Structure formats: structure tokens, C-alpha cells
XYZ file of C-alpha atoms in Angstrom:
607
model
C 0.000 0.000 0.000
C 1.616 3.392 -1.100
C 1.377 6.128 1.514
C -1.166 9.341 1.030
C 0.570 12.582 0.227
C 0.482 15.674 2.635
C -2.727 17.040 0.466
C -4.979 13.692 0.470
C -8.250 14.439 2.043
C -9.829 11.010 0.456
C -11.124 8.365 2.593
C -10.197 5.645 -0.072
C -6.214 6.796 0.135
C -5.992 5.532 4.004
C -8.027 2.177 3.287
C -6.331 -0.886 1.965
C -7.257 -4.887 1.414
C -4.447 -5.452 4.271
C -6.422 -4.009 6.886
C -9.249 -6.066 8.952
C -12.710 -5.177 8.037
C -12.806 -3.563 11.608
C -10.181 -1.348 11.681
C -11.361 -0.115 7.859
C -14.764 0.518 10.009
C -12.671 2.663 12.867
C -11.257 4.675 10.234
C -14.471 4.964 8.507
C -16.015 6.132 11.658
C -12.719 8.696 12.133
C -13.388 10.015 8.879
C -17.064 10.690 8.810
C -17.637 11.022 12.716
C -14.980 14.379 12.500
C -16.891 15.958 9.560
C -20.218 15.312 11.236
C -18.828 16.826 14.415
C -17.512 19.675 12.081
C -20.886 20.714 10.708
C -22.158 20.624 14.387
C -19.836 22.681 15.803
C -20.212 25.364 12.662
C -24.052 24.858 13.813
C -23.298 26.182 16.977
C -20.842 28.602 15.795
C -23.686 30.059 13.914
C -25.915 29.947 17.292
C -23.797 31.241 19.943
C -23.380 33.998 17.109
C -26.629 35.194 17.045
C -26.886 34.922 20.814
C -23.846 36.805 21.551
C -22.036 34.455 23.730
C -18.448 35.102 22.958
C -17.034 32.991 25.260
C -18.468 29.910 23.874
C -17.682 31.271 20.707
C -14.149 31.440 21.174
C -14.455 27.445 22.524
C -16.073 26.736 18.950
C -13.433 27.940 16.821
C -10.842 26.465 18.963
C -12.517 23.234 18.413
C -13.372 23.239 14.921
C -9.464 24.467 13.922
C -8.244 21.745 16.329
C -10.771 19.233 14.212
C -9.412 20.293 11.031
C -5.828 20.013 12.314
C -6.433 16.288 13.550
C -9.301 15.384 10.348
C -6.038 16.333 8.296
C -3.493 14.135 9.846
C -5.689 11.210 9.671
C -5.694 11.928 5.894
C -1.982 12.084 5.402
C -0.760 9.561 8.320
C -3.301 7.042 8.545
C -2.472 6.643 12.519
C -6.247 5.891 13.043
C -5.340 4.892 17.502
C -3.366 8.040 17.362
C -5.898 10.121 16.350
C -8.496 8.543 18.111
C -6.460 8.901 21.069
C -5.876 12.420 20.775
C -9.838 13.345 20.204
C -10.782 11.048 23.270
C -7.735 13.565 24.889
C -9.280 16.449 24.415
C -12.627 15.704 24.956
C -11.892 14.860 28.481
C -10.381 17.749 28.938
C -12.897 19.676 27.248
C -15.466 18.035 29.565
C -13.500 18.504 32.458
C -13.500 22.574 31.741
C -17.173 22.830 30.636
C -18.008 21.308 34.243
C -15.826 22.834 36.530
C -15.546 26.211 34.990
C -17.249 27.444 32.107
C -20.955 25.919 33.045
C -20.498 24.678 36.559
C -23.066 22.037 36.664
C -24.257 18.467 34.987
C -26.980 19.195 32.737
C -27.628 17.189 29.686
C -25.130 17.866 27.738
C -22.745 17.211 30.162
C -24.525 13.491 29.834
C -24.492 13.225 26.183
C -20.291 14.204 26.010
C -19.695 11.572 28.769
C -21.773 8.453 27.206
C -20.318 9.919 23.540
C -16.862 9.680 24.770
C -17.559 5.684 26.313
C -18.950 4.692 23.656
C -16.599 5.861 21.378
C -13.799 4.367 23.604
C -15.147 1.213 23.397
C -16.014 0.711 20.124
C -12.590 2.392 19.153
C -10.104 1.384 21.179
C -11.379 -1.596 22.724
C -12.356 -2.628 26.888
C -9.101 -1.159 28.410
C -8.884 1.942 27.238
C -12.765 1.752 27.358
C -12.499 1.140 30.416
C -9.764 4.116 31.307
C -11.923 6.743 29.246
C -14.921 6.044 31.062
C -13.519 6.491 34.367
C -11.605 9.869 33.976
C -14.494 11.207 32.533
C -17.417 9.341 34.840
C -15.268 10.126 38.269
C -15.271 13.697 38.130
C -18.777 14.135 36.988
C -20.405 11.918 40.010
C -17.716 13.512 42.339
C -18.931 16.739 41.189
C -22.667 15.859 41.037
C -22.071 14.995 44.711
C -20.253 17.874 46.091
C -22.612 20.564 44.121
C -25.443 18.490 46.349
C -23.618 19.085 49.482
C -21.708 22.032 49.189
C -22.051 25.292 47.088
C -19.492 25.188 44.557
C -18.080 28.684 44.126
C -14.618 29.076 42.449
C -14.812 32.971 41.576
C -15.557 32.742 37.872
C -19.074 33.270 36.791
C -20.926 30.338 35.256
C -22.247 30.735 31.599
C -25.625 30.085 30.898
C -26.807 28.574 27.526
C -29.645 29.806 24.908
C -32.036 27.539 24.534
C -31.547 27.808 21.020
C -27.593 26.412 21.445
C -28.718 24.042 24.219
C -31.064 22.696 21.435
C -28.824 22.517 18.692
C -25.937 21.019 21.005
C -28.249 18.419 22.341
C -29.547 17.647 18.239
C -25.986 17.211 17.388
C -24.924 14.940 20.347
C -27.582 12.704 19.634
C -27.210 12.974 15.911
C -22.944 11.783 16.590
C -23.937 8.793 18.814
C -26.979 7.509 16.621
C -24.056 7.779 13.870
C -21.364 5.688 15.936
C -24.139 3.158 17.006
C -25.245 2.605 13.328
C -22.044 2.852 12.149
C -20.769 0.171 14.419
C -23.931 -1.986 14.192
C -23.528 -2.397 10.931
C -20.067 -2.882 10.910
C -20.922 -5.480 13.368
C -23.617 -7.174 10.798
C -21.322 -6.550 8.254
C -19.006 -8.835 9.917
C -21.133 -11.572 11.257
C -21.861 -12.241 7.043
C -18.261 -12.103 6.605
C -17.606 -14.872 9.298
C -20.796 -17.020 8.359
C -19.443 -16.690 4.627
C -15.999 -17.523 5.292
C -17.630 -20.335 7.672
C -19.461 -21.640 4.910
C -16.434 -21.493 2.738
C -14.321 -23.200 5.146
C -16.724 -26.018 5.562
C -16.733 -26.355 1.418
C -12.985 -26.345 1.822
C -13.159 -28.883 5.118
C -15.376 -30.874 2.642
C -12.860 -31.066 -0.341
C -9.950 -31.694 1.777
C -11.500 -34.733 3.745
C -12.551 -35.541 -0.256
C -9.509 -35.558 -1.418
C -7.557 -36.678 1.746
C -9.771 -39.971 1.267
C -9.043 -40.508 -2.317
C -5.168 -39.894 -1.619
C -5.628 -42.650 0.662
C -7.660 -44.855 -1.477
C -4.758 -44.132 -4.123
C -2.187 -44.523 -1.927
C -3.784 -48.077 -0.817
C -4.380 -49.281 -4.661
C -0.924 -48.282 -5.367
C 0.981 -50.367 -3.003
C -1.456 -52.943 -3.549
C -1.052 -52.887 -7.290
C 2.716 -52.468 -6.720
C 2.351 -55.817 -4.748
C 0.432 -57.852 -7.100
C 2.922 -56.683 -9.644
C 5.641 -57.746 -7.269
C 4.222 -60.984 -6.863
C 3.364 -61.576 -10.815
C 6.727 -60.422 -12.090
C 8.856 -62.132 -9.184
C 7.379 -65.300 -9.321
C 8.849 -65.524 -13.174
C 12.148 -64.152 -12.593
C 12.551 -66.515 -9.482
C 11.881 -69.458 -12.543
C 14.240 -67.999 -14.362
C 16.891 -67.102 -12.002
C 16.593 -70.422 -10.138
C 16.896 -72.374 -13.425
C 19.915 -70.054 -14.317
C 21.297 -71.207 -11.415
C 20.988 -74.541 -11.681
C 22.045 -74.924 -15.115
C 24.800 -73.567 -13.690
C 25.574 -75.875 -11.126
C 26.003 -78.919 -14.023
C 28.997 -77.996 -15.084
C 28.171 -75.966 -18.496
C 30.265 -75.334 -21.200
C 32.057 -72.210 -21.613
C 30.117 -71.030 -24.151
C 27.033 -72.084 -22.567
C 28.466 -71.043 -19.596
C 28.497 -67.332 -20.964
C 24.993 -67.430 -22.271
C 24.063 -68.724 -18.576
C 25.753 -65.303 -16.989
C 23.985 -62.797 -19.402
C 20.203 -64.506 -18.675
C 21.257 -64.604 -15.018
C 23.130 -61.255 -15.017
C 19.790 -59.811 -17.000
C 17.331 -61.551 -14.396
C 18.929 -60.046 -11.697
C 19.071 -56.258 -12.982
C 15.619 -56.574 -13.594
C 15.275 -57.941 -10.050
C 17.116 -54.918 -8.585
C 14.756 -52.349 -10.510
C 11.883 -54.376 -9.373
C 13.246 -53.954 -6.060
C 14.321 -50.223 -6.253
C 10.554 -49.288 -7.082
C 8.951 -51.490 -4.234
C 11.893 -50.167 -1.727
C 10.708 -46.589 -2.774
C 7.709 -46.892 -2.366
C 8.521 -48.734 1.358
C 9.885 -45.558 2.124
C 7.206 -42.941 0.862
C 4.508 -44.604 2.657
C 6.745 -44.193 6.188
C 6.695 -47.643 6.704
C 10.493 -48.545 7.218
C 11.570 -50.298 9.859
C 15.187 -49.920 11.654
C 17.204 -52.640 13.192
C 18.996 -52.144 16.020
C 21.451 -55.474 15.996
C 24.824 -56.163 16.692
C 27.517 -56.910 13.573
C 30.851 -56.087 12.495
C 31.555 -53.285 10.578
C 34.428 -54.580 9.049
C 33.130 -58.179 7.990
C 29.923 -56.224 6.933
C 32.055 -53.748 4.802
C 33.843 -56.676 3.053
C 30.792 -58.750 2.090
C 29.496 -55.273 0.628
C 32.501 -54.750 -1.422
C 33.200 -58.379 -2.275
C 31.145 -58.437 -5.424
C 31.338 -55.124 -6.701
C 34.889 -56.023 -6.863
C 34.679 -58.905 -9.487
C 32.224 -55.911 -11.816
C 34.760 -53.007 -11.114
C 37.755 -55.434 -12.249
C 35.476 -56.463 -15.393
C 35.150 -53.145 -16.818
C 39.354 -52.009 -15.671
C 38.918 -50.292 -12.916
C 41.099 -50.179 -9.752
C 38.791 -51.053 -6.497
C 40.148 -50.054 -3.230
C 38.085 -50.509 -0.128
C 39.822 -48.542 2.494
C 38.706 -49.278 6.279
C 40.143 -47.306 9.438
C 42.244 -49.477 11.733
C 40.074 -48.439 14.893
C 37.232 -49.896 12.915
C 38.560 -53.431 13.353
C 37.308 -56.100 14.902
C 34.445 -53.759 16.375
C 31.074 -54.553 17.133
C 28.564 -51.910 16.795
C 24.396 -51.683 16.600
C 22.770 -50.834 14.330
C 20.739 -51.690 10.935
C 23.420 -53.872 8.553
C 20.787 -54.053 5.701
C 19.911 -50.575 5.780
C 23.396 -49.900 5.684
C 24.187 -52.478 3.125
C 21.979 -51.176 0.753
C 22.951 -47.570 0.804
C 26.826 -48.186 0.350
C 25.963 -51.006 -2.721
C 24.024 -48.156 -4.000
C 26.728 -45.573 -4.102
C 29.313 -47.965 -5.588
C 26.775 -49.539 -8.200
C 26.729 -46.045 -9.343
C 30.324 -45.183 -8.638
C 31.317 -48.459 -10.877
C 28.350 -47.649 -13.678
C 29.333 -43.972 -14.358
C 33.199 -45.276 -14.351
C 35.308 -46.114 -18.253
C 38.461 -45.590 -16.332
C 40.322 -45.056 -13.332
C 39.004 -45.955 -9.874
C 36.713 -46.995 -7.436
C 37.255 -46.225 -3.870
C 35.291 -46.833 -0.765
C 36.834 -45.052 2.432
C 35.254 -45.648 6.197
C 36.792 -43.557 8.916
C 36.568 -43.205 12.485
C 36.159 -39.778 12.927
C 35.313 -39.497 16.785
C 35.576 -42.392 19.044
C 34.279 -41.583 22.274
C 33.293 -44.328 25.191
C 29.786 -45.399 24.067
C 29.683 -44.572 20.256
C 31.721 -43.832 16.905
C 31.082 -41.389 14.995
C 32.139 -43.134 10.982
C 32.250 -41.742 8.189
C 31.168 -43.227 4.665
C 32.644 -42.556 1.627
C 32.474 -43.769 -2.512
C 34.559 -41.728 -4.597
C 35.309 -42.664 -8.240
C 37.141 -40.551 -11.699
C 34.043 -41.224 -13.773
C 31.851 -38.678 -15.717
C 31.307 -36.676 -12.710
C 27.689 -34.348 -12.465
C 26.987 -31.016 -13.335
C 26.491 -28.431 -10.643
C 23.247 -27.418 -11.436
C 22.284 -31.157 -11.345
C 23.707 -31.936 -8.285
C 20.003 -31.655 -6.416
C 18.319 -33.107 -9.280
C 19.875 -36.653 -9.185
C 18.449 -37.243 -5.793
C 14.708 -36.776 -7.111
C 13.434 -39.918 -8.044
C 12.875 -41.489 -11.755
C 15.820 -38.724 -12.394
C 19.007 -38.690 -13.250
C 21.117 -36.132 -14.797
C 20.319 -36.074 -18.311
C 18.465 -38.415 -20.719
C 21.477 -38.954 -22.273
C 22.630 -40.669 -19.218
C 19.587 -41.991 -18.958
C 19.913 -43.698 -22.663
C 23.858 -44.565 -22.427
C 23.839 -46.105 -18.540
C 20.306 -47.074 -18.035
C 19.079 -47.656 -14.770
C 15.622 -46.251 -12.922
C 17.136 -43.361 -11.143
C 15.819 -44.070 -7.615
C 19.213 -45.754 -6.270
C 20.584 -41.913 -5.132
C 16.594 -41.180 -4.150
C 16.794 -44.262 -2.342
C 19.546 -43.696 -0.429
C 19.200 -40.111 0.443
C 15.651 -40.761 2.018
C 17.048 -43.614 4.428
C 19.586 -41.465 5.516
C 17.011 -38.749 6.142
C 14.549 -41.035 7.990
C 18.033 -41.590 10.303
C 18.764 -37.712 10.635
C 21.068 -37.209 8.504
C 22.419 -35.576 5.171
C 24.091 -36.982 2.397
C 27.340 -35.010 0.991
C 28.177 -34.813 -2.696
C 31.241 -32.916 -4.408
C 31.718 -33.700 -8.169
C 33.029 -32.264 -11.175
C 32.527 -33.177 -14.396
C 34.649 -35.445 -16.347
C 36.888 -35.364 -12.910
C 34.421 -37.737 -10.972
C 32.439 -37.731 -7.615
C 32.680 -38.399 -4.144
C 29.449 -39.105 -1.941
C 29.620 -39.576 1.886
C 27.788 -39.228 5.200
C 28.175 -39.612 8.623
C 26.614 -41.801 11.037
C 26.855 -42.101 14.680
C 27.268 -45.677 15.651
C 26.902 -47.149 19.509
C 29.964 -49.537 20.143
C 29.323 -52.879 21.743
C 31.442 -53.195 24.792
C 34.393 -56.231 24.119
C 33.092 -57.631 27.881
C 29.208 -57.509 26.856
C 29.689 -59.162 23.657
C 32.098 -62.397 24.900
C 29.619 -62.721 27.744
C 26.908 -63.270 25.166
C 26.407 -66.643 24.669
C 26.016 -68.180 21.020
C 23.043 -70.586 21.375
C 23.389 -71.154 17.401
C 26.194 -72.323 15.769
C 27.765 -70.799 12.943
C 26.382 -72.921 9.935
C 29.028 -73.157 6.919
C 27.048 -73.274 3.516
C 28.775 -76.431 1.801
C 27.284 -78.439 4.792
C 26.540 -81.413 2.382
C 25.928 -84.357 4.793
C 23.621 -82.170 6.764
C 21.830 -81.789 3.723
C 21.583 -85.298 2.900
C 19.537 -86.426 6.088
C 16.922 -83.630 5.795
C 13.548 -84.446 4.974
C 11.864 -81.207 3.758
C 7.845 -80.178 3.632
C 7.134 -77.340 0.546
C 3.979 -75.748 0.593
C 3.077 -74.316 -3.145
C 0.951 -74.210 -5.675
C 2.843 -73.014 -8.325
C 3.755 -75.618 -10.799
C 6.956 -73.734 -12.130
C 8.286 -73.171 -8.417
C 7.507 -76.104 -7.217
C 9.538 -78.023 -10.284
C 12.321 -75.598 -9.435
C 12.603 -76.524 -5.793
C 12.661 -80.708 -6.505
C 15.509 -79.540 -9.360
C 17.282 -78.188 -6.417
C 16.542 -80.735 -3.680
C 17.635 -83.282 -5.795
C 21.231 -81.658 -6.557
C 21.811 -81.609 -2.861
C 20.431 -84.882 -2.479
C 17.737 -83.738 -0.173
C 14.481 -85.540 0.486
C 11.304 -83.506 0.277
C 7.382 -83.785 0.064
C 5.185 -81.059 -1.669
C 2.007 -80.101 -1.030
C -0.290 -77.599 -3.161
C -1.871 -76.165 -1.126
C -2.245 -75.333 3.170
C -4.654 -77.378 4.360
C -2.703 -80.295 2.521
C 0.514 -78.907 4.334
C -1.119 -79.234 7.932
C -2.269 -82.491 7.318
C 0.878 -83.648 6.253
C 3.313 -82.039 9.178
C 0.463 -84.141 11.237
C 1.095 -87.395 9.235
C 4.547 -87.329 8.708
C 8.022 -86.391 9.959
C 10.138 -83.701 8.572
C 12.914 -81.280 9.620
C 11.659 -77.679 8.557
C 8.569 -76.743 6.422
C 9.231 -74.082 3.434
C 5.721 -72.259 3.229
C 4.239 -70.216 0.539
C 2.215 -67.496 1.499
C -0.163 -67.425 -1.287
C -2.129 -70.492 -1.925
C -5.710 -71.814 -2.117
C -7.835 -73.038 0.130
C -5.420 -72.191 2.633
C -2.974 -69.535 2.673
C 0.621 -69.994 4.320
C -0.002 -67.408 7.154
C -3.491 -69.461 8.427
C -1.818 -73.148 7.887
C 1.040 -71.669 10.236
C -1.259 -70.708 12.769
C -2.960 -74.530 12.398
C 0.495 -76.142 12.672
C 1.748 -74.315 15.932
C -1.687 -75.448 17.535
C -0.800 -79.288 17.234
C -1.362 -81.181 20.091
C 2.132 -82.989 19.049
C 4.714 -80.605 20.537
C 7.620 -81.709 18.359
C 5.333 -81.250 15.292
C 3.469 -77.913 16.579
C 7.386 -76.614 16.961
C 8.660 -77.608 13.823
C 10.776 -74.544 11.894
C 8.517 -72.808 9.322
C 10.744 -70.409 6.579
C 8.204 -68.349 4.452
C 8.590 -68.260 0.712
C 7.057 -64.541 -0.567
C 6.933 -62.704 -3.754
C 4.731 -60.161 -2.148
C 5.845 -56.299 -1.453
C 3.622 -55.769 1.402
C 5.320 -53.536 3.963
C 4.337 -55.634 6.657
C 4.961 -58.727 5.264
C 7.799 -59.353 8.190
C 5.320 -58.552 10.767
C 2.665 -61.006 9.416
C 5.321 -63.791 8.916
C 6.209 -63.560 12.579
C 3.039 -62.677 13.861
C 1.783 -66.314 12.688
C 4.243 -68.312 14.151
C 6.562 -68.705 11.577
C 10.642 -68.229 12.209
C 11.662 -66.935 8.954
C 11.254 -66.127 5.398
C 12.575 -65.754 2.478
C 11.970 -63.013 -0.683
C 11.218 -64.920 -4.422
C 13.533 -64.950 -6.219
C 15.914 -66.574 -3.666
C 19.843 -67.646 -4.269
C 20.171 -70.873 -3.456
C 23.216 -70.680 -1.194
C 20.696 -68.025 0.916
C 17.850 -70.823 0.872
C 20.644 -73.587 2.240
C 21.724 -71.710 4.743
C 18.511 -70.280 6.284
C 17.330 -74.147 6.034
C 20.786 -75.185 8.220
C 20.552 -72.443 10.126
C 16.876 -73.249 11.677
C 16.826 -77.168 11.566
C 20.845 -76.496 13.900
C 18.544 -74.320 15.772
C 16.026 -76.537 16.800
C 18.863 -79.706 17.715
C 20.356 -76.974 19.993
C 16.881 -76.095 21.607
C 16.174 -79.756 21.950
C 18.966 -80.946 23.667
C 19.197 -78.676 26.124
């Protein structure tokens, strides 16, 4: 709003959208409350005139100047408190003077000044200063009132007496100025009330819309993770044929050339794997519904397994890998999330190695603070690739982006990995660093503060399940395995397998058939689907724990899932069962989860 100049004497200069719709009304009732008081007081300029009473003249003038004077800098200033400060000012003290000295008693005028003045207060300025007006102009009326009625008030100056001509036209006037301010204010006050009831009514539409649209967010946001998890489910349960067969054909000895072919479908299978994965971890992550672990592992060990195959792929395509770890870092056990972590750094140095032709790969983890309780470690990739433009350097953590669609078109990929990675750091409190250059390559890191497992705490612990070694072939051979599934393609997978590691094993189709066999027969661990008919793998759990056989109600369930469902984990334990396992599965990850529960259970028993 652009200030009024010196000679505004508009009403529409001093008003602006900014201000409430009850200060607009104050100044409103400024504006045309001092010109209605200015034709009054010419009125009784004009009267006291004719009726020769100079002294009330002089009190006129005075007044209407003084109006002008304060009418004008309302005009140019727009200081609508100061001004009505200053007329509630002087009309006490114009009050005060009329009573005491120039009239000497209460008459009705007297009145109508007092209740103008607290009204005006009020509605102006609001209750305290309402409040403040009232008394210093009530107080020495009543005081006044009470001492004429007792004493004879006699101060030396004779009294003026009014023509009942001016006493009528002052009386006119007074009531003309508060029926203004009451109507002015009333309607103000109506004016208002439909302003409120409107912008009620529009707040309900609004209220309306939101919950509206809140609801179909939440429909949308249900349909897509449930359409992201039949998808999961439809495309997984393929690639897990595919990958598993891969595999397999592997395991018979192929020949070279075969041997190549065998890589490229299984090297293909699994990059479609990880995009499948990439979009359902996303979209983990959006809804809010990641987990963290708080376990024990070794940072080192972890570090190393991380590293150990993007190794073999950085010396494929030249490069020189170098996986640097601190020496305090060694042999120290700290808590946190190792998958969580796992996936972030394979992240950085996928990209680090895909955005690479020549040079280096290098993975750095320092101990940057090592205080009693905690580490504080920082993570680093840095490679010479292509590097990222500066302007671009926010963009690649968007997801479904990456820098340009040429690198989109040369290196492929979905562009959530960096997405990915910088959300799970946020959900942990904390920011991922970038510094890059182009054609000079980047370097990514972050910091995390890590709580160290005292050496004393963790040899106390005792290990109540042994170490299982993978190649455990004889173990294999005495196992007598129950699969739940009703997929024909899985389940002809899973005897190809069985029947390399010479492992016995039963198959039913569905869950019902599954519970009546555990009940029937005797076998070491039970590999469950979750999604069959007649009876789905989380209800036949349930039935199986409730045996009245104790051995059989306590047998080791893994669950076999293609599904996305966030909660998936939850569910799996919630029934009863001790594990599970994400389609498509390696089989080395299948063995071992399968050794590791049935050595559980011989350690359980014989104690």
C-alpha cells in the first residue's frame, strides 16, 4: 500500500485490502464522525453567534481548527489509535473545563459528552482503554454531582448560561454523533457476522474437499501399493523361474560357451530384479513404513561382504577397487541396521562403478570421533568417472531422475538408487554429501553415529546357534523337507534343487494339505508359501503351531514370498513362523537359512 501525500483528504487513500474489516470501520467512523462533528460545531458557531455568547464562541473555533488540524493528519498519516487517542484527549479535557468552569453544573449535555466519549472508547479502542476513558471522565462528573449536592461550589468565575436555542442545537448534534457511531458500528458489526458465516461456509466447502480428497489420496495410496504388490508378486514369481533355473544350469557344469549365455540370462534376471526392487523399496519408504534394526555386527566383515562383489564388476570393466577401512574400525562390534546400511553403500558404488570407463573406485570408512559409548564413521564412494553437473547436483536425488536423458539412454538404470539412499539417511537424521566435477568424478559420503558394543558384553553373550558353513553337504543329505506351493513352475524348481543336494522332500499344493501332512509325517523344517488356495501360508502356520504334538506344533517354518507388502515381516512372525525368504531366492541363501533353523532346533532340543 503506497502512503497518502500531505494534500490527500480522500477516505479511499488511508483504506487498503491489508487491513481487517474492523479497523477499515474505525477509520471509517474517524473520517465521517470528525466531519459530522464539524458541521455541528459550525451549527453552533452560527448559534452562539446570534446569541452573543463570545465565550463559547471562542471554545467553537478552537474546536473546529483543532478538528481540522487532527481530520487532516488522519488523511496524510493514517495513525487511526493516534488520532483517536488524541480526540478522546481532548474531549476529556474539554469536559473537564465545561463542568468545573465554564458551566459549573451536569446538565444534559454534560450526559451526552460523557456516554459519547464511552462509547466511542469502546467501540474504538477496545475494553481497556474503554475502560480508562470512562472512568476519567465518569469520576469527576459523580464527584462533582455529589459535592454541588452538598456544598455550594463557588470558584470565583461566573458560570455561563446557555440559549435555549444552542442548548437545542448542542443536544440535536450529540444525539445525531452517537446515533451515527451506534449505526455505524452496528452495521459494521452485521457486516461482519456475514463475513464470518461466509468464510464459515467457505471453510466447511474447503473442510469438505480436503477430507474428499484426503480420502481418495488414501484410497490411491492403498491401490498403489497394492497394485505395486500384485505386480511384485506376478513379475517375481517368473524371474525366481528364471533365475533359479539359471542357477541350476549352472551348477552342471556348463560349457564355456554355454556357460556365458548362462551369466547374461542370469546377469539380466537379476538387474531386472534390482529395478523391481528399487521401485517397491521406494515406495517402502514414501509410505513411512520402514523399519530400523537395532542389531549387533561387524563393521568390518559387513564392509567386506558389501565390497566383495562389486569387486569382481569393477575389475570387469578395468577399474582399480580399493576398499579402504580405518584401523580403529577393526574387529568392532557396533548396533545398528546392517541391511539398511548395506543397501545404501551397494548403492553408491553400483553407481560409482556404472558412471566409471576408467580409473578408480574407492570406498573409504573412517573413524572420525571415538568416544566411550559410540563412533562417529564416516562413509565414503569416490570414483574418476563422468562426474555431475552443478546445477544437477540436487536433481539426481529426485526420483525417476538422473542427470540427463542422455545418461539416462547410455547407462540405463531407474534413477531411484541416489533417491533411495538419500531418504534412508534422512529417515536416520542425517544428510548426504556430494562434491563432483565433471569429467573429474564424484565423491558421496555421510556420517553416522554408531553405539559400540562393549568387548566384555559381547564375549559374555552366549552363542546358542552355531555358525552354519554353507557347503554343509551331509547335513543336507539327512533332511527331509515339507514345501507348501501351488505353483507348478516353483515347485519343479525346488525338486531340481533338492535333488542336486540330495535332499528328500514332500510337496504339497496347497495349506490345508501342508497341515495335514506335518500331522502325518516327519520332517525337519517346512518351506511355506504365502499365497495359496484353500489355505494360505499365514493361516496353515497358525494350524500347525496349535498341534497337540509338541515336536510337530514346533517344527521350523521359513516363508517363501513374492509379495511387497510392507508388513509382510510382521505377518510372517506374527503367525508363528521363524523366517522367510523373498522370491527370487539364491540358493546358497535358501541352504543356509534351512541349516541355520533345523541347527537351531537340535540346539533347543537338547538342552
Amino acid at each position: 500500500m503506497s502512503k497518502p501525500g500531505f494534500n490527500n483528504l480522500s477516505l479511499k487513500e488511508i483504506l487498503s485490502g491489508e487491513q481487517s474489516l474492523l479497523t477499515q470501520a474505525r477509520i471509517r467512523l474517524l473520517y465521517y464522525g470528525m466531519c459530522l462533528i464539524f458541521i455541528s460545531l459550525v451549527a453552533l458557531i452560527v448559534s452562539v453567534i446570534f446569541t452573543k455568547q463570545y465565550t463559547l464562541l471562542g471554545i467553537a473555533i478552537s474546536g473546529t481548527i483543532t478538528l481540522g488540524i487532527i481530520f487532516k493528519f488522519l488523511t496524510w498519516k493514517a495513525n487511526w489509535e493516534f488520532v483517536t487517542h488524541t480526540l478522546l484527549s481532548l474531549g476529556t479535557l474539554m469536559n473537564w473545563f465545561d463542568l468545573l468552569i465554564i458551566f459549573q453544573k451536569v446538565d444534559v449535555i454534560t450526559i451526552q459528552v460523557v456516554l459519547i466519549i464511552i462509547v466511542f472508547s469502546f467501540y474504538m479502542l477496545g475494553q481497556k482503554w474503554g475502560m480508562i476513558y470512562s472512568a476519567v471522565n465518569l469520576l469527576p462528573v459523580l464527584f462533582f454531582m455529589f459535592y454541588a449536592y452538598t456544598n455550594v461550589y463557588n470558584i470565583g468565575i461566573t458560570a455561563e448560561h446557555l440559549d435555549q436555542s444552542t442548548i437545542i442545537v448542542s443536544v440535536i448534534s450529540n444525539f445525531i454523533v452517537m446515533v451515527f457511531i451506534h449505526n455505524h458500528f452496528y452495521t459494521a458489526f452485521q457486516n461482519n457476522l456475514l463475513e464470518l458465516k461466509r468464510n464459515s461456509e467457505e471453510q466447511t466447502k474447503l473442510n469438505i474437499n480436503l477430507e474428499k480428497a484426503i480420502e481418495k489420496a488414501e484410497k490411491s495410496t492403498q491401490a498403489k501399493s497394492e497394485f505395486l504388490s500384485t505386480m511384485s508378486h506376478e513379475i517375481r514369481t517368473p524371474l525366481n523361474a528364471v533365475i533359479g533355473m539359471s542357477n541350476l544350469l549352472m551348477m552342471s557344469n556348463p560349457r564355456t560357451d554355454q556357460k556365458e549365455n548362462l551369466e547374461i540370462l542370469r546377469f539380466s534376471a537379476s538387474n531386472l530384479l534390482a529395478i523391481v526392487n528399487d521401485v517397491l523399496d521406494f515406495n517402502k519408504i514414501e509410505s513411512g513404513k520402514v523399519v530400523f534394526e537395532n542389531i549387533r555386527f561387524d563393521l568390518t566383515e559387513l564392509m567386506n561382504n558389501i565390497c566383495g562383489g562389486q569387486i569382481i564388476k569393477a575389475n570387469e570393466k578395468g577399474l582399480d577397487f580399493k576398499l579402504m577401512i580405518d584401523e580403529k574400525l577393526t574387529h568392532k562390534t557396533v548396533i545398528g541396521d546392517p541391511t539398511r546400511i548395506a543397501q545404501i553403500i551397494f548403492n553408491l558404488v553400483s553407481n560409482a562403478i556404472k558412471f566409471t570407463t576408467d580409473g578408480y573406485v574407492k570406498v573409504n570408512v573412517t573413524c572420525e570421533e571415538d568416544h566411550n559409548n559410540y563412533m562417529n564413521v564416516r562413509f565414503s564412494v569416490k570414483d574418476s568417472g563422468i562426474g555431475i553437473q552443478g546445477d544437477s547436483l540436487k536433481a539426481i536425488f529426485e526420483p525417476f531422475t538422473q542427470e540427463s536423458v542422455t545418461t539416462t539412454r547410455q547407462y540405463g538404470g531407474t534413477g531411484l538408487g541416489l533417491a533411495i539412499v538419500k531418504r534412508l539417511l534422512e529417515l536416520k537424521g542425517v544428510q548426504m554429501q556430494v562434491n563432483s566435477k565433471p569429467g573429474l568424478g564424484s565423491e558421496f559420503w555421510f556420517y553416522l553415529n554408531m553405539p559400540v558394543v562393549k568387548l566384555e558384553s559381547a564375549v559374555a553373550e552366549p552363542a546358542l546357534i552355531p555358525k552354519v558353513e554353507a557347503d554343509n553337504e551331509s547335513q543336507l543329505k539327512s533332511l527331509h523337507i515339507l514345501v507348501a506351493e501351488d505353483n507348478m513352475i516353483n515347485t519343479m524348481l525346488m525338486k531340481k534343487f533338492f535333488s542336486k543336494w540330495a535332499i528328500e522332500a514332500s510337496f504339497a499344493e496347497n495349506g490345508k494339505i501342508a497341515v495335514e501332512m506335518v500331522q502325518q509325517g516327519n520332517y525337519d523344517i517346512v518351506l511355506m508359501d504365502l499365497q495359496m488356495p484353500v489355505l494360505n501360508g499365514f493361516d496353515a502356520a497358525v494350524q500347525i503351531r496349535k498341534l497337540e504334538d509338541k515336536q510337530k506344533a514346533n517344527i521350523p517354518i521359513v516363508a517363501l514370498t513374492a509379495s511387497a507388502l510392507t508388513d509382510i515381516r510382521e505377518r510372517v512372525f506374527d503367525a508363528g513362523m521363524n523366517d522367510y525368504l523373498s522370491k527370487p531366492f539364491k540358493p546358497e541363501e535358501l541352504k543356509e537359512k534351512v541349516l541355520t533353523l533345523v541347527n537351531q532346533k537340535k540346539v533347543v532340543t537338547n538342552a
